[in-house]
Coordinates of C-alpha atoms in Angstrom, one line a residue:
X1 CA 3.0 18.8 -33.0
X2 CA 4.8 20.1 -29.9
X3 CA 2.0 19.5 -27.5
X4 CA 1.9 15.8 -28.4
X5 CA 5.3 15.2 -26.7
X6 CA 4.0 16.4 -23.3
X7 CA 2.8 13.8 -20.8
X8 CA 1.6 15.8 -17.7
X9 CA 0.7 12.5 -15.9
X10 CA 4.4 11.7 -15.6
X11 CA 5.6 12.6 -12.1
X12 CA 8.9 13.9 -10.9
X13 CA 9.7 10.5 -9.3
X14 CA 9.5 8.9 -12.8
X15 CA 12.0 11.4 -14.1
X16 CA 14.2 10.6 -11.1
X17 CA 13.9 6.8 -11.9
X18 CA 14.9 7.6 -15.6
X19 CA 17.9 9.7 -14.5
X20 CA 19.0 6.9 -12.1
X21 CA 19.2 4.5 -15.0
X22 CA 22.0 6.5 -16.7
X23 CA 25.1 4.4 -16.1
X24 CA 27.8 6.0 -13.9
X25 CA 30.3 5.2 -16.6
X26 CA 28.5 7.3 -19.2
X27 CA 30.7 10.3 -20.3
X28 CA 29.6 13.4 -18.4
X29 CA 30.0 15.6 -21.4
X30 CA 28.0 18.8 -22.0
X31 CA 26.4 17.2 -25.0
X32 CA 25.1 14.2 -22.9
X33 CA 23.8 16.6 -20.2
X34 CA 22.1 18.7 -22.9
X35 CA 20.4 15.6 -24.4
X36 CA 19.1 14.5 -21.0
X37 CA 17.9 18.0 -20.1
X38 CA 16.0 18.2 -23.4
X39 CA 14.6 14.8 -22.7
X40 CA 13.3 15.8 -19.3
X41 CA 11.9 19.1 -20.6
X42 CA 10.0 17.2 -23.3
X43 CA 8.4 14.7 -20.9
X44 CA 6.8 17.2 -18.6
X45 CA 4.8 20.4 -18.9
X46 CA 6.8 23.3 -17.3
X47 CA 4.2 23.9 -14.6
X48 CA 4.3 20.3 -13.5
X49 CA 8.1 20.3 -13.5
X50 CA 8.0 23.3 -11.2
X51 CA 5.3 21.9 -9.0
X52 CA 7.1 18.5 -8.6
X53 CA 10.5 20.2 -7.9
X54 CA 9.1 22.5 -5.3
X55 CA 6.9 19.9 -3.6
X56 CA 9.7 17.4 -3.5
X57 CA 12.2 20.0 -2.5
X58 CA 10.4 21.1 0.6
X59 CA 10.6 17.5 2.0
X60 CA 14.2 16.7 1.0
X61 CA 17.6 18.3 1.4
X62 CA 19.1 19.1 -2.0
X63 CA 22.8 18.4 -2.1
X64 CA 24.8 21.7 -2.0
X65 CA 21.8 23.8 -1.1
X66 CA 21.9 26.1 1.9
X67 CA 19.1 27.0 4.3
X68 CA 18.4 30.3 2.5
X69 CA 17.8 28.6 -0.8
X70 CA 15.5 26.0 0.8
X71 CA 13.5 28.8 2.5
X72 CA 13.2 30.6 -0.8
X73 CA 11.8 27.5 -2.5
X74 CA 9.3 27.0 0.3
X75 CA 8.2 30.6 -0.2
X76 CA 7.8 30.0 -3.9
X77 CA 5.8 26.9 -3.3
X78 CA 3.4 28.9 -1.0
X79 CA 3.0 31.5 -3.8
X80 CA 2.2 28.9 -6.4
X81 CA -0.2 27.2 -4.1
X82 CA -2.1 30.5 -3.7
X83 CA -2.5 31.1 -7.4
X84 CA -5.9 31.1 -9.0
X85 CA -6.5 29.0 -12.1
X86 CA -6.0 31.8 -14.7
X87 CA -2.9 32.9 -12.9
X88 CA -1.5 29.3 -13.1
X89 CA -2.2 29.3 -16.8
X90 CA -0.3 32.5 -17.2
X91 CA 2.7 31.1 -15.2
X92 CA 2.6 27.9 -17.2
X93 CA 2.7 30.0 -20.4
X94 CA 5.7 32.0 -19.1
X95 CA 7.5 28.8 -18.2
X96 CA 6.7 27.3 -21.6
X97 CA 8.6 30.2 -23.2
X98 CA 11.5 29.7 -20.8
X99 CA 11.5 25.9 -21.6
X100 CA 11.5 26.6 -25.3
X101 CA 14.3 29.1 -25.0
X102 CA 16.3 26.6 -22.9
X103 CA 15.8 23.8 -25.5
X104 CA 16.8 26.2 -28.3
X105 CA 19.9 27.3 -26.4
X106 CA 21.0 23.7 -25.8
X107 CA 20.4 22.9 -29.5
X108 CA 22.6 25.8 -30.8

């Protein structure tokens, strides 16, 4: 069952559009944030989430982010770009465990 909820074709921009539709008046409670976090985690594979975040992040300024963090993300992007296929599979597996732990923590 779990694999069925993944849609790797969904891009980061689609997630952004989805987040944009949350009305400003919506209560900014921890529960609401947890639900939207789980929603995003369920619509993308971890590796594509990371790839989209890093790729988009190198071309935009993230609010509240300093130059050091931006440089670190660019360095991480370069590392991911240099990975071979089996290394990417391993990274994806690691990220999947992190994703599942995050969902479990939010559901507790």
